[in-house]
Short mmCIF file of C-alpha atoms and ligand atoms in Angstrom, two decimals:
data_model
loop_
_atom_site.label_atom_id
_atom_site.label_comp_id
_atom_site.label_asym_id
_atom_site.label_seq_id
_atom_site.Cartn_x
_atom_site.Cartn_y
_atom_site.Cartn_z
CA MET A 409 0.00 0.00 0.00
CA PRO A 410 1.50 3.40 -0.94
CA GLU A 411 2.27 5.86 1.83
CA ASN A 412 -0.55 8.32 2.41
CA HIS A 413 0.38 12.00 2.69
CA ALA A 414 -3.18 13.35 2.98
CA PRO A 415 -4.67 12.05 6.22
CA ASN A 416 -7.61 14.47 6.00
CA LEU A 417 -8.95 12.86 2.86
CA LEU A 418 -11.87 10.48 3.17
CA ALA A 419 -11.11 6.81 2.65
CA ALA A 420 -13.01 6.92 -0.68
CA GLN A 421 -10.96 9.92 -1.82
CA ARG A 422 -7.75 8.12 -0.91
CA LEU A 423 -8.97 5.16 -2.95
CA ALA A 424 -9.83 7.39 -5.92
CA HIS A 425 -6.43 9.10 -5.77
CA ASP A 426 -4.42 5.96 -5.14
CA PRO A 427 -1.71 5.95 -7.83
CA ARG A 428 -2.28 2.23 -8.38
CA ILE A 429 -5.76 3.04 -9.70
CA ALA A 430 -4.38 5.62 -12.14
CA HIS A 431 -1.78 3.09 -13.23
CA ALA A 432 -4.36 0.31 -13.68
CA LYS A 433 -6.60 2.63 -15.69
CA GLU A 434 -3.76 3.69 -17.91
CA LEU A 435 -2.86 0.06 -18.52
CA LEU A 436 -6.44 -1.01 -19.22
CA THR A 437 -7.27 1.89 -21.54
CA GLN A 438 -4.01 1.28 -23.41
CA VAL A 439 -4.92 -2.40 -23.84
CA VAL A 440 -8.31 -1.35 -25.25
CA ARG A 441 -6.60 1.13 -27.60
CA ASP A 442 -4.16 -1.53 -28.80
CA HIS A 443 -6.91 -3.99 -29.66
CA GLN A 444 -9.40 -1.54 -31.14
CA GLN A 445 -6.92 -0.03 -33.62
CA GLU A 446 -7.64 -2.67 -36.24
CA LEU A 447 -11.36 -1.83 -36.22
CA ASN A 448 -11.03 1.10 -38.56
CA GLN A 449 -13.04 0.13 -41.60
CA VAL A 450 -16.08 -1.85 -42.61
CA ARG A 451 -15.56 -5.61 -42.97
CA PRO A 452 -17.83 -8.47 -44.04
CA PRO A 453 -18.63 -11.36 -41.68
CA ARG A 454 -16.20 -14.28 -41.47
CA PRO A 455 -17.65 -17.26 -43.35
CA GLU A 456 -16.62 -19.72 -40.60
CA LEU A 457 -18.61 -17.75 -38.00
CA THR A 458 -21.76 -17.11 -40.00
CA ALA A 459 -23.74 -20.27 -39.22
CA GLY A 460 -23.04 -20.18 -35.45
CA TYR A 461 -23.88 -16.49 -35.37
CA ALA A 462 -27.21 -17.02 -37.13
CA GLU A 463 -28.03 -19.77 -34.61
CA LYS A 464 -27.28 -17.46 -31.68
CA VAL A 465 -29.44 -14.71 -33.14
CA ALA A 466 -32.30 -17.17 -33.73
CA LYS A 467 -31.96 -18.49 -30.17
CA PHE A 468 -32.08 -14.96 -28.79
CA GLU A 469 -35.13 -14.12 -30.87
CA GLY A 470 -36.85 -17.25 -29.55
CA LEU A 471 -35.99 -16.37 -25.96
CA ARG A 472 -37.24 -12.81 -26.20
CA GLY A 473 -40.36 -13.89 -28.07
CA GLY A 474 -39.89 -11.57 -31.04
CA SER A 475 -37.46 -10.83 -33.82
CA LEU A 476 -34.58 -8.34 -33.78
CA TYR A 477 -34.67 -5.56 -36.38
CA PHE A 478 -31.03 -6.24 -37.26
CA PRO A 479 -29.25 -9.54 -36.57
CA TYR A 480 -26.87 -7.51 -34.38
CA LEU A 481 -24.85 -9.14 -31.60
CA SER A 482 -21.80 -7.12 -30.66
CA ALA A 483 -18.53 -8.96 -30.08
CA GLY A 484 -17.82 -6.43 -27.30
CA LEU A 485 -15.31 -4.12 -28.94
CA GLY A 486 -15.50 -1.12 -31.20
CA ASN A 487 -13.55 1.95 -32.21
CA GLY A 488 -15.28 5.32 -32.65
CA PRO A 489 -18.23 4.71 -34.97
CA TYR A 490 -17.03 1.19 -35.85
CA VAL A 491 -18.27 -1.87 -34.02
CA GLU A 492 -17.18 -5.48 -34.31
CA LEU A 493 -20.01 -8.01 -34.33
CA ALA A 494 -19.76 -11.59 -33.13
CA ASP A 495 -19.81 -12.83 -36.74
CA GLY A 496 -16.51 -11.01 -37.33
CA SER A 497 -18.06 -8.20 -39.39
CA VAL A 498 -17.29 -4.56 -38.67
CA LYS A 499 -20.11 -2.07 -39.12
CA LEU A 500 -19.93 1.69 -39.46
CA ASP A 501 -22.56 2.52 -36.86
CA LEU A 502 -24.27 5.84 -37.56
CA ILE A 503 -27.44 4.99 -35.65
CA THR A 504 -25.67 4.04 -32.40
CA GLY A 505 -28.51 2.32 -30.56
CA ILE A 506 -30.76 5.23 -31.64
CA GLY A 507 -28.45 8.01 -30.61
CA VAL A 508 -26.92 6.51 -27.52
CA HIS A 509 -23.19 6.19 -28.22
CA GLY A 510 -22.28 9.88 -28.26
CA MET A 511 -18.61 8.92 -27.80
CA GLY A 512 -18.75 5.95 -30.13
CA HIS A 513 -17.89 2.34 -29.28
CA SER A 514 -15.37 1.21 -26.62
CA ASN A 515 -14.27 4.77 -26.00
CA PRO A 516 -11.18 4.60 -23.73
CA GLU A 517 -12.42 7.63 -21.80
CA LEU A 518 -15.62 5.75 -20.97
CA VAL A 519 -13.63 2.63 -20.07
CA SER A 520 -11.91 4.86 -17.55
CA THR A 521 -15.18 6.29 -16.14
CA GLY A 522 -16.49 2.70 -16.04
CA ILE A 523 -13.60 1.81 -13.73
CA ASP A 524 -14.39 4.83 -11.54
CA ALA A 525 -18.00 3.59 -11.46
CA VAL A 526 -17.19 0.08 -10.24
CA LEU A 527 -15.01 1.63 -7.56
CA CYS A 528 -17.72 3.94 -6.26
CA ASP A 529 -19.46 1.37 -4.06
CA THR A 530 -22.88 1.12 -5.62
CA VAL A 531 -23.86 -0.39 -8.97
CA MET A 532 -27.11 1.56 -9.12
CA GLN A 533 -27.86 4.95 -7.59
CA GLY A 534 -31.37 5.84 -6.51
CA ASN A 535 -33.84 7.25 -4.10
CA LEU A 536 -31.98 6.31 -0.90
CA GLN A 537 -28.48 6.10 -2.32
CA GLN A 538 -26.96 8.88 -4.35
CA ASN A 539 -23.28 9.58 -4.95
CA GLU A 540 -21.72 12.92 -5.78
CA PRO A 541 -21.74 12.41 -9.59
CA SER A 542 -25.57 12.48 -9.44
CA VAL A 543 -25.28 16.01 -8.00
CA GLU A 544 -22.72 17.01 -10.62
CA LEU A 545 -24.82 15.72 -13.52
CA THR A 546 -28.08 17.33 -12.36
CA GLU A 547 -26.20 20.57 -11.72
CA LEU A 548 -24.68 20.52 -15.22
CA LEU A 549 -28.03 19.75 -16.90
CA VAL A 550 -29.73 22.59 -14.99
CA LYS A 551 -26.85 25.00 -15.75
CA LEU A 552 -27.11 24.26 -19.47
CA ALA A 553 -30.92 24.45 -19.40
CA THR A 554 -30.97 27.86 -17.71
CA GLU A 555 -28.05 29.50 -19.55
CA SER A 556 -30.25 31.34 -22.03
CA GLY A 557 -33.09 32.24 -19.68
CA SER A 558 -35.33 29.26 -18.94
CA ASP A 559 -36.52 28.75 -15.40
CA LEU A 560 -35.84 24.98 -15.34
CA GLN A 561 -34.20 24.99 -11.92
CA HIS A 562 -34.87 21.37 -11.00
CA CYS A 563 -33.88 18.01 -12.43
CA VAL A 564 -34.59 14.42 -11.42
CA LEU A 565 -32.65 11.56 -12.96
CA THR A 566 -34.20 8.31 -14.09
CA THR A 567 -33.39 5.15 -16.00
CA SER A 568 -35.29 5.49 -19.29
CA GLY A 569 -36.84 8.03 -21.61
CA ALA A 570 -40.24 6.52 -20.88
CA MET A 571 -39.78 6.98 -17.14
CA ALA A 572 -38.56 10.57 -17.63
CA ASN A 573 -41.70 11.21 -19.67
CA GLU A 574 -43.93 9.48 -17.10
CA ASN A 575 -42.46 11.74 -14.42
CA ALA A 576 -43.16 14.76 -16.63
CA LEU A 577 -46.78 13.69 -17.11
CA LYS A 578 -47.31 13.10 -13.42
CA ILE A 579 -45.78 16.42 -12.42
CA ALA A 580 -47.91 18.33 -14.95
CA PHE A 581 -51.16 16.48 -14.20
CA GLN A 582 -50.71 17.00 -10.47
CA LYS A 583 -50.11 20.74 -10.84
CA ASN A 584 -52.96 21.27 -13.28
CA ALA A 585 -55.53 18.92 -11.69
CA PRO A 586 -58.36 18.35 -12.33
CA ALA A 587 -57.51 19.03 -16.02
CA GLN A 588 -56.71 15.71 -17.72
CA ARG A 589 -56.55 16.24 -21.48
CA VAL A 590 -53.30 16.37 -23.40
CA PHE A 591 -52.45 18.16 -26.64
CA ALA A 592 -49.89 16.27 -28.69
CA PHE A 593 -48.76 16.35 -32.32
CA GLU A 594 -50.03 14.01 -34.98
CA ASN A 595 -47.46 11.34 -35.76
CA CYS A 596 -45.76 11.73 -32.35
CA PHE A 597 -43.83 9.05 -30.49
CA CYS A 598 -43.65 9.45 -26.72
CA GLY A 599 -42.45 6.12 -25.29
CA ARG A 600 -43.71 2.67 -24.36
CA SER A 601 -45.51 2.94 -20.99
CA ILE A 602 -49.29 2.57 -21.07
CA ALA A 603 -49.90 6.33 -20.80
CA LEU A 604 -47.22 7.12 -23.38
CA SER A 605 -48.51 4.44 -25.76
CA ASN A 606 -51.88 6.14 -25.48
CA MET A 607 -50.32 9.42 -26.54
CA THR A 608 -48.11 8.01 -29.30
CA ASP A 609 -49.93 8.47 -32.61
CA ARG A 610 -49.44 4.88 -33.82
CA PRO A 611 -52.53 2.69 -33.30
CA ASN A 612 -50.51 -0.54 -33.61
CA TYR A 613 -48.32 0.49 -30.65
CA ARG A 614 -51.33 0.35 -28.31
CA VAL A 615 -53.37 -2.60 -29.52
CA GLY A 616 -55.22 -4.08 -26.55
CA LEU A 617 -54.09 -1.45 -24.04
CA PRO A 618 -56.56 0.39 -21.80
CA VAL A 619 -57.20 4.07 -22.48
CA THR A 620 -55.60 6.09 -19.69
CA THR A 621 -55.02 9.46 -21.33
CA THR A 622 -57.27 11.58 -23.52
CA VAL A 623 -55.29 13.17 -26.32
CA ASP A 624 -56.27 15.91 -28.76
CA TYR A 625 -53.93 15.74 -31.75
CA LEU A 626 -52.64 18.86 -33.47
CA PRO A 627 -51.13 18.89 -36.96
CA PHE A 628 -47.35 19.37 -36.80
CA TYR A 629 -45.63 22.24 -38.61
CA ASP A 630 -45.65 21.84 -42.38
CA TYR A 631 -42.44 23.29 -43.87
CA ARG A 632 -44.16 23.54 -47.27
CA ASP A 633 -46.78 25.95 -45.91
CA PRO A 634 -45.50 27.69 -42.74
CA ALA A 635 -48.24 30.32 -42.40
CA GLY A 636 -51.11 28.02 -43.35
CA SER A 637 -49.87 25.28 -41.09
CA LEU A 638 -49.66 27.58 -38.06
CA LYS A 639 -53.16 28.86 -38.79
CA ARG A 640 -54.63 25.36 -39.07
CA THR A 641 -52.93 24.10 -35.92
CA MET A 642 -54.01 27.13 -33.88
CA ALA A 643 -57.57 26.83 -35.15
CA ILE A 644 -57.79 23.20 -33.97
CA PHE A 645 -56.12 24.10 -30.68
CA GLU A 646 -58.65 26.89 -30.00
CA LYS A 647 -61.56 24.71 -31.05
CA GLN A 648 -60.57 21.97 -28.60
CA VAL A 649 -59.96 24.48 -25.81
CA ALA A 650 -63.46 25.90 -26.40
CA ARG A 651 -64.99 22.44 -26.61
CA TYR A 652 -63.35 21.27 -23.36
CA PRO A 653 -62.86 24.43 -21.27
CA LYS A 654 -60.15 24.17 -18.57
CA GLN A 655 -59.72 20.46 -19.25
CA HIS A 656 -56.28 20.58 -20.90
CA ALA A 657 -53.34 19.98 -18.58
CA ILE A 658 -50.49 19.54 -21.06
CA LEU A 659 -49.14 20.63 -24.43
CA TRP A 660 -46.66 17.87 -25.35
CA MET A 661 -44.10 18.77 -28.01
CA GLU A 662 -41.20 17.01 -29.67
CA LEU A 663 -39.54 19.87 -31.52
CA ILE A 664 -37.87 17.73 -34.17
CA ALA A 665 -40.06 14.67 -34.65
CA GLY A 666 -37.70 11.71 -34.20
CA GLU A 667 -39.52 8.40 -34.56
CA GLY A 668 -42.16 10.43 -36.41
CA GLY A 669 -39.82 11.00 -39.37
CA TYR A 670 -37.24 13.78 -38.77
CA TYR A 671 -39.57 16.71 -39.29
CA ALA A 672 -38.34 19.93 -37.68
CA GLY A 673 -40.75 22.66 -36.61
CA SER A 674 -40.14 26.41 -36.71
CA ARG A 675 -39.59 29.07 -34.06
CA GLU A 676 -42.74 30.98 -34.93
CA PHE A 677 -44.87 27.84 -34.94
CA PHE A 678 -43.72 26.63 -31.52
CA GLN A 679 -43.56 30.07 -29.94
CA THR A 680 -47.15 30.89 -30.97
CA LEU A 681 -48.53 27.56 -29.82
CA ALA A 682 -46.58 27.40 -26.55
CA GLY A 683 -47.30 31.07 -25.82
CA ARG A 684 -51.03 30.49 -26.12
CA ALA A 685 -50.84 27.31 -23.99
CA ARG A 686 -48.97 29.25 -21.31
CA GLU A 687 -51.68 31.96 -21.30
CA LEU A 688 -54.21 29.23 -20.57
CA GLY A 689 -52.14 27.66 -17.78
CA ILE A 690 -51.45 24.52 -19.85
CA ALA A 691 -48.05 22.96 -19.06
CA VAL A 692 -45.61 23.22 -21.96
CA ILE A 693 -43.56 20.02 -22.05
CA CYS A 694 -40.74 19.38 -24.50
CA ASP A 695 -39.78 15.75 -24.99
CA GLU A 696 -36.07 15.96 -25.79
CA VAL A 697 -35.28 12.30 -25.28
CA GLN A 698 -34.00 12.20 -28.87
CA THR A 699 -33.31 15.88 -29.63
CA PHE A 700 -31.11 16.80 -26.65
CA SER A 701 -27.67 17.85 -27.95
CA ARG A 702 -28.57 17.39 -31.61
CA THR A 703 -28.46 21.07 -32.62
CA HIS A 704 -25.83 23.70 -31.84
CA ARG A 705 -27.53 24.37 -28.51
CA PRO A 706 -27.68 21.84 -25.67
CA TYR A 707 -31.47 21.66 -25.72
CA ALA A 708 -33.67 21.94 -28.82
CA PHE A 709 -36.00 24.30 -26.91
CA GLN A 710 -33.06 26.72 -26.85
CA TYR A 711 -32.57 26.31 -30.59
CA PHE A 712 -36.22 27.25 -31.09
CA GLU A 713 -35.98 30.06 -28.51
CA LEU A 714 -38.65 28.72 -26.19
CA ASP A 715 -36.68 29.44 -23.01
CA SER A 716 -39.37 31.61 -21.46
CA LEU A 717 -42.16 29.20 -22.44
CA VAL A 718 -41.08 25.74 -21.25
CA ASP A 719 -42.34 24.29 -17.98
CA ILE A 720 -40.97 20.76 -18.18
CA VAL A 721 -38.31 19.14 -20.39
CA THR A 722 -37.23 15.51 -20.62
CA ILE A 723 -33.95 14.14 -21.96
CA GLY A 724 -32.39 10.73 -22.59
CA LYS A 725 -30.43 8.54 -25.00
CA ILE A 726 -27.05 10.29 -25.49
CA THR A 727 -27.00 11.24 -21.78
CA GLN A 728 -27.08 7.52 -20.82
CA VAL A 729 -29.16 8.36 -17.77
CA CYS A 730 -32.45 10.14 -18.46
CA ALA A 731 -33.91 13.17 -16.71
CA THR A 732 -36.94 15.37 -16.17
CA LEU A 733 -36.29 19.10 -15.68
CA PHE A 734 -38.98 21.42 -14.36
CA THR A 735 -39.57 24.94 -13.09
CA SER A 736 -40.27 25.81 -9.45
CA ASP A 737 -43.96 26.25 -10.32
CA TYR A 738 -44.09 22.56 -11.22
CA LYS A 739 -42.32 21.15 -8.15
CA PRO A 740 -44.14 17.88 -7.36
CA LYS A 741 -45.69 17.26 -3.96
CA PRO A 742 -43.87 14.71 -1.76
CA GLY A 743 -44.61 11.13 -2.76
CA LEU A 744 -45.20 11.73 -6.47
CA VAL A 745 -41.75 11.13 -7.93
CA SER A 746 -39.32 8.59 -6.53
CA GLN A 747 -37.40 5.51 -7.72
CA THR A 748 -35.24 2.74 -6.29
CA PHE A 749 -32.96 3.23 -9.29
CA THR A 750 -32.29 6.63 -10.85
CA GLY A 751 -29.36 5.32 -12.84
CA ASN A 752 -26.39 3.02 -12.95
CA SER A 753 -23.19 4.60 -11.55
CA ALA A 754 -21.45 3.89 -14.88
CA SER A 755 -24.27 5.61 -16.83
CA ILE A 756 -24.19 8.65 -14.58
CA LEU A 757 -20.43 9.03 -14.94
CA ALA A 758 -20.58 8.35 -18.67
CA GLY A 759 -23.43 10.87 -19.04
CA LEU A 760 -21.32 13.49 -17.29
CA LYS A 761 -18.33 12.73 -19.51
CA ILE A 762 -20.41 12.90 -22.70
CA VAL A 763 -22.25 16.13 -21.84
CA ARG A 764 -19.01 17.77 -20.69
CA GLY A 765 -17.39 16.56 -23.92
CA LEU A 766 -20.11 18.18 -26.00
CA VAL A 767 -19.67 21.43 -24.06
CA GLU A 768 -15.88 21.45 -24.17
CA ARG A 769 -15.27 20.18 -27.68
CA GLY A 770 -17.14 22.74 -29.75
CA HIS A 771 -20.56 21.18 -30.28
CA PHE A 772 -22.58 23.81 -28.41
CA THR A 773 -21.96 27.27 -29.82
CA ARG A 774 -24.02 30.43 -30.16
CA ASP A 775 -23.17 30.64 -33.83
CA PRO A 776 -24.53 27.57 -35.66
CA SER A 777 -21.84 27.60 -38.33
CA SER A 778 -19.08 27.06 -35.76
CA SER A 779 -20.76 24.06 -34.08
CA LYS A 780 -19.11 20.73 -34.88
CA THR A 781 -22.53 19.08 -34.84
CA MET A 782 -23.88 21.45 -37.47
CA GLN A 783 -20.72 21.05 -39.57
CA LEU A 784 -21.13 17.25 -39.53
CA HIS A 785 -24.75 17.74 -40.58
CA ASP A 786 -23.77 19.93 -43.55
CA LEU A 787 -21.23 17.40 -44.70
CA PHE A 788 -23.66 14.50 -44.45
CA VAL A 789 -26.55 16.25 -46.21
CA GLY A 790 -24.11 17.43 -48.89
CA GLY A 791 -23.23 13.78 -49.57
CA ILE A 792 -26.90 12.75 -49.65
CA ARG A 793 -27.73 15.58 -52.08
CA ALA A 794 -24.88 14.53 -54.36
CA ILE A 795 -26.27 10.98 -54.52
CA GLU A 796 -29.78 12.32 -55.22
CA ALA A 797 -28.33 14.51 -58.01
CA LYS A 798 -26.75 11.42 -59.58
CA TYR A 799 -29.81 9.21 -59.09
CA PRO A 800 -32.81 11.57 -59.13
CA GLY A 801 -35.75 10.41 -57.00
CA SER A 802 -33.60 8.08 -54.89
CA LEU A 803 -33.01 10.12 -51.71
CA GLN A 804 -35.52 12.91 -51.18
CA GLY A 805 -34.95 15.55 -48.55
CA PRO A 806 -32.67 15.52 -46.64
CA TYR A 807 -34.63 16.06 -43.43
CA GLY A 808 -33.71 16.61 -39.80
CA LEU A 809 -31.46 19.09 -38.07
CA GLY A 810 -27.88 18.96 -36.77
CA GLY A 811 -27.04 15.50 -35.52
CA MET A 812 -30.32 14.10 -36.86
CA VAL A 813 -30.13 13.32 -40.58
CA GLY A 814 -32.75 11.53 -42.65
CA PHE A 815 -34.15 11.19 -46.17
CA THR A 816 -37.11 9.62 -47.91
CA PRO A 817 -35.87 6.76 -50.08
CA PHE A 818 -37.48 6.30 -53.51
CA ASP A 819 -41.31 6.09 -53.14
CA GLY A 820 -41.25 6.49 -49.34
CA SER A 821 -43.00 3.18 -48.75
CA ALA A 822 -42.25 1.25 -45.58
CA ALA A 823 -41.05 -1.70 -47.67
CA VAL A 824 -38.48 0.35 -49.60
CA ALA A 825 -37.19 2.09 -46.45
CA LYS A 826 -36.69 -1.32 -44.85
CA GLU A 827 -35.10 -2.75 -48.00
CA LEU A 828 -32.58 0.11 -48.14
CA THR A 829 -31.82 -0.07 -44.41
CA MET A 830 -31.18 -3.82 -44.60
CA LYS A 831 -29.02 -3.47 -47.73
CA LEU A 832 -26.98 -0.76 -45.98
CA TYR A 833 -26.57 -3.05 -42.99
CA GLU A 834 -25.32 -5.88 -45.18
CA ALA A 835 -22.92 -3.45 -46.87
CA GLY A 836 -21.66 -2.35 -43.42
CA LEU A 837 -23.50 0.91 -42.68
CA MET A 838 -26.01 1.12 -39.86
CA GLY A 839 -28.94 3.53 -40.11
CA PHE A 840 -32.55 2.98 -39.17
CA ILE A 841 -36.06 3.78 -40.28
CA ALA A 842 -38.36 6.54 -39.02
CA GLY A 843 -41.82 7.84 -39.83
CA ASP A 844 -44.77 6.44 -41.66
CA ALA A 845 -46.23 7.57 -44.99
CA PRO A 846 -43.58 8.49 -45.98
CA SER A 847 -41.12 6.18 -44.29
CA ARG A 848 -37.63 7.54 -43.95
CA VAL A 849 -34.11 6.35 -43.33
CA ARG A 850 -32.27 8.19 -40.58
CA PHE A 851 -28.91 8.50 -38.91
CA LEU A 852 -27.85 9.64 -35.43
CA MET A 853 -24.09 10.05 -35.66
CA PRO A 854 -21.91 9.51 -32.60
CA LEU A 855 -21.23 13.24 -32.36
CA LEU A 856 -17.98 13.24 -30.41
CA VAL A 857 -16.11 10.78 -32.60
CA THR A 858 -17.51 11.17 -36.13
CA GLN A 859 -14.90 12.56 -38.51
CA PRO A 860 -15.44 13.82 -42.07
CA HIS A 861 -13.87 10.64 -43.48
CA HIS A 862 -16.50 8.51 -41.69
CA ILE A 863 -19.23 10.49 -43.43
CA GLN A 864 -17.46 10.09 -46.75
CA GLU A 865 -17.25 6.33 -46.17
CA ALA A 866 -20.95 6.24 -45.22
CA CYS A 867 -21.94 8.18 -48.34
CA GLY A 868 -19.82 5.85 -50.48
CA ILE A 869 -21.69 2.82 -49.11
CA LEU A 870 -25.02 4.60 -49.51
CA GLU A 871 -24.26 5.48 -53.11
CA ASN A 872 -23.33 1.88 -53.98
CA VAL A 873 -26.55 0.56 -52.44
CA VAL A 874 -28.65 3.21 -54.19
CA ALA A 875 -26.96 2.39 -57.51
CA GLN A 876 -27.79 -1.31 -56.98
CA MET A 877 -31.41 -0.52 -56.16
CA VAL A 878 -31.77 1.79 -59.16
CA ALA A 879 -30.30 -0.90 -61.42
CA GLY A 880 -32.62 -3.50 -59.86
CA ARG A 881 -35.64 -1.30 -60.55
CA ARG A 882 -34.61 -0.75 -64.16
CA GLY A 883 -33.90 -4.41 -64.76
C1 PLP B 1381 -38.98 11.34 -28.38
C2 PLP B 1381 -38.87 10.10 -27.55
N1 PLP B 1381 -39.48 10.04 -26.37
C3 PLP B 1381 -39.39 8.95 -25.59
C4 PLP B 1381 -38.67 7.86 -25.98
C5 PLP B 1381 -38.60 6.64 -25.08
O1 PLP B 1381 -37.32 6.49 -24.56
P1 PLP B 1381 -36.86 5.07 -23.96
O2 PLP B 1381 -36.82 4.13 -25.11
O3 PLP B 1381 -35.50 5.35 -23.36
O4 PLP B 1381 -37.86 4.70 -22.93
C6 PLP B 1381 -38.01 7.88 -27.21
C7 PLP B 1381 -37.26 6.69 -27.68
O5 PLP B 1381 -37.08 6.45 -28.84
C8 PLP B 1381 -38.11 9.03 -28.00
O6 PLP B 1381 -37.50 9.10 -29.20
#
């Protein structure tokens, strides 16, 4: 045991500062670096592993009682946006578990925070057991949320986007009781709990579920007709308010529709709608489970300049641990919000590392053109447009904002979007589908590790697959 020169430190601090830990971390992260180096381009599966791999996938599908979208089983190592699968293939992963791997795969910095996490006593943090990183993360999320004027002074952590959204619903319903109706956008996706499945505008996501929430749907912003779309949405909003006076508790908004198909709204549209909801005492909730950190501002509500209009905001995915932020007016009464688990210690530390990384490495800027996220977007959409120019009608759009990039492939049917996504997967590029009528293909780049050459590689794969599909359609 090394000599200790700081007797006033707590035992845990002496552990954290023990030079043997630093040495072990250095060694471990170097070992990871050594082995991940070779994962630096797309590779096909190894023929000798293919049959066993297919068996494992089939077994897993049987056990979970449903099929996987992709036959994806990670081997447990990656490098930036590349990931090695158990069949020996290497994929260029630009969907990242739907926007989760902000720092890419097997990031040595996260290996290091993972070691800190296993040394911090508790696997999971929660209601009766919080460690200091929970304080640091909530403080950072509140600091970022309030930096341009919002009053979101409070933040509770939780384990999933659905639970963050459930907490948001409960907080808003309690404050605005007895009002029980919710305004939400057509085509919205809110999560998989019973209440959130009720709100999600996909009938097949709630087959057989009881009705727990009464939702009045509003048409989302239509970029082809900004003024007309605002007028139509406001007219429906006012009609429902008049039809059900004082019965609306919540205006639920996802500012860039994610699962809904990468539609972005506009400042004027959201400001008018949220402003009117505020006048009526209806809680303005922004679901940022997918949009957090995807523009040049930390929160999308800041991008759309809704700082003075938001009451509650939820985040998830890239932050690893999810959260509900709210103003002092919406502080819940004791007993309403509590959980055994608010997050895994590794997720909380990784969330802190990722959000700090986004702050410190040039992703959040006042000027959009200097944000790394927005620069990656421009590069990616430039590549998509070039393919569309070569093969007209193949990739319409592009849609989305910042770190959310999507397009409508060919006729926009669900079958074609799936065909393209699966062909990309086989060729080594991972994207995913979004939306319905039209169906789209979308990407959520790992923002902190994506380099221009990764986007060029992705566009090269995309172009080859499009060329194949065009040829197939001609032939
Ligand atoms: C906008 C939005 N809200 C909520 C959720 C649900 O999050 P989770 O899957 O972590 O429960 C998602 C997930 O895709 C989402 O995109």
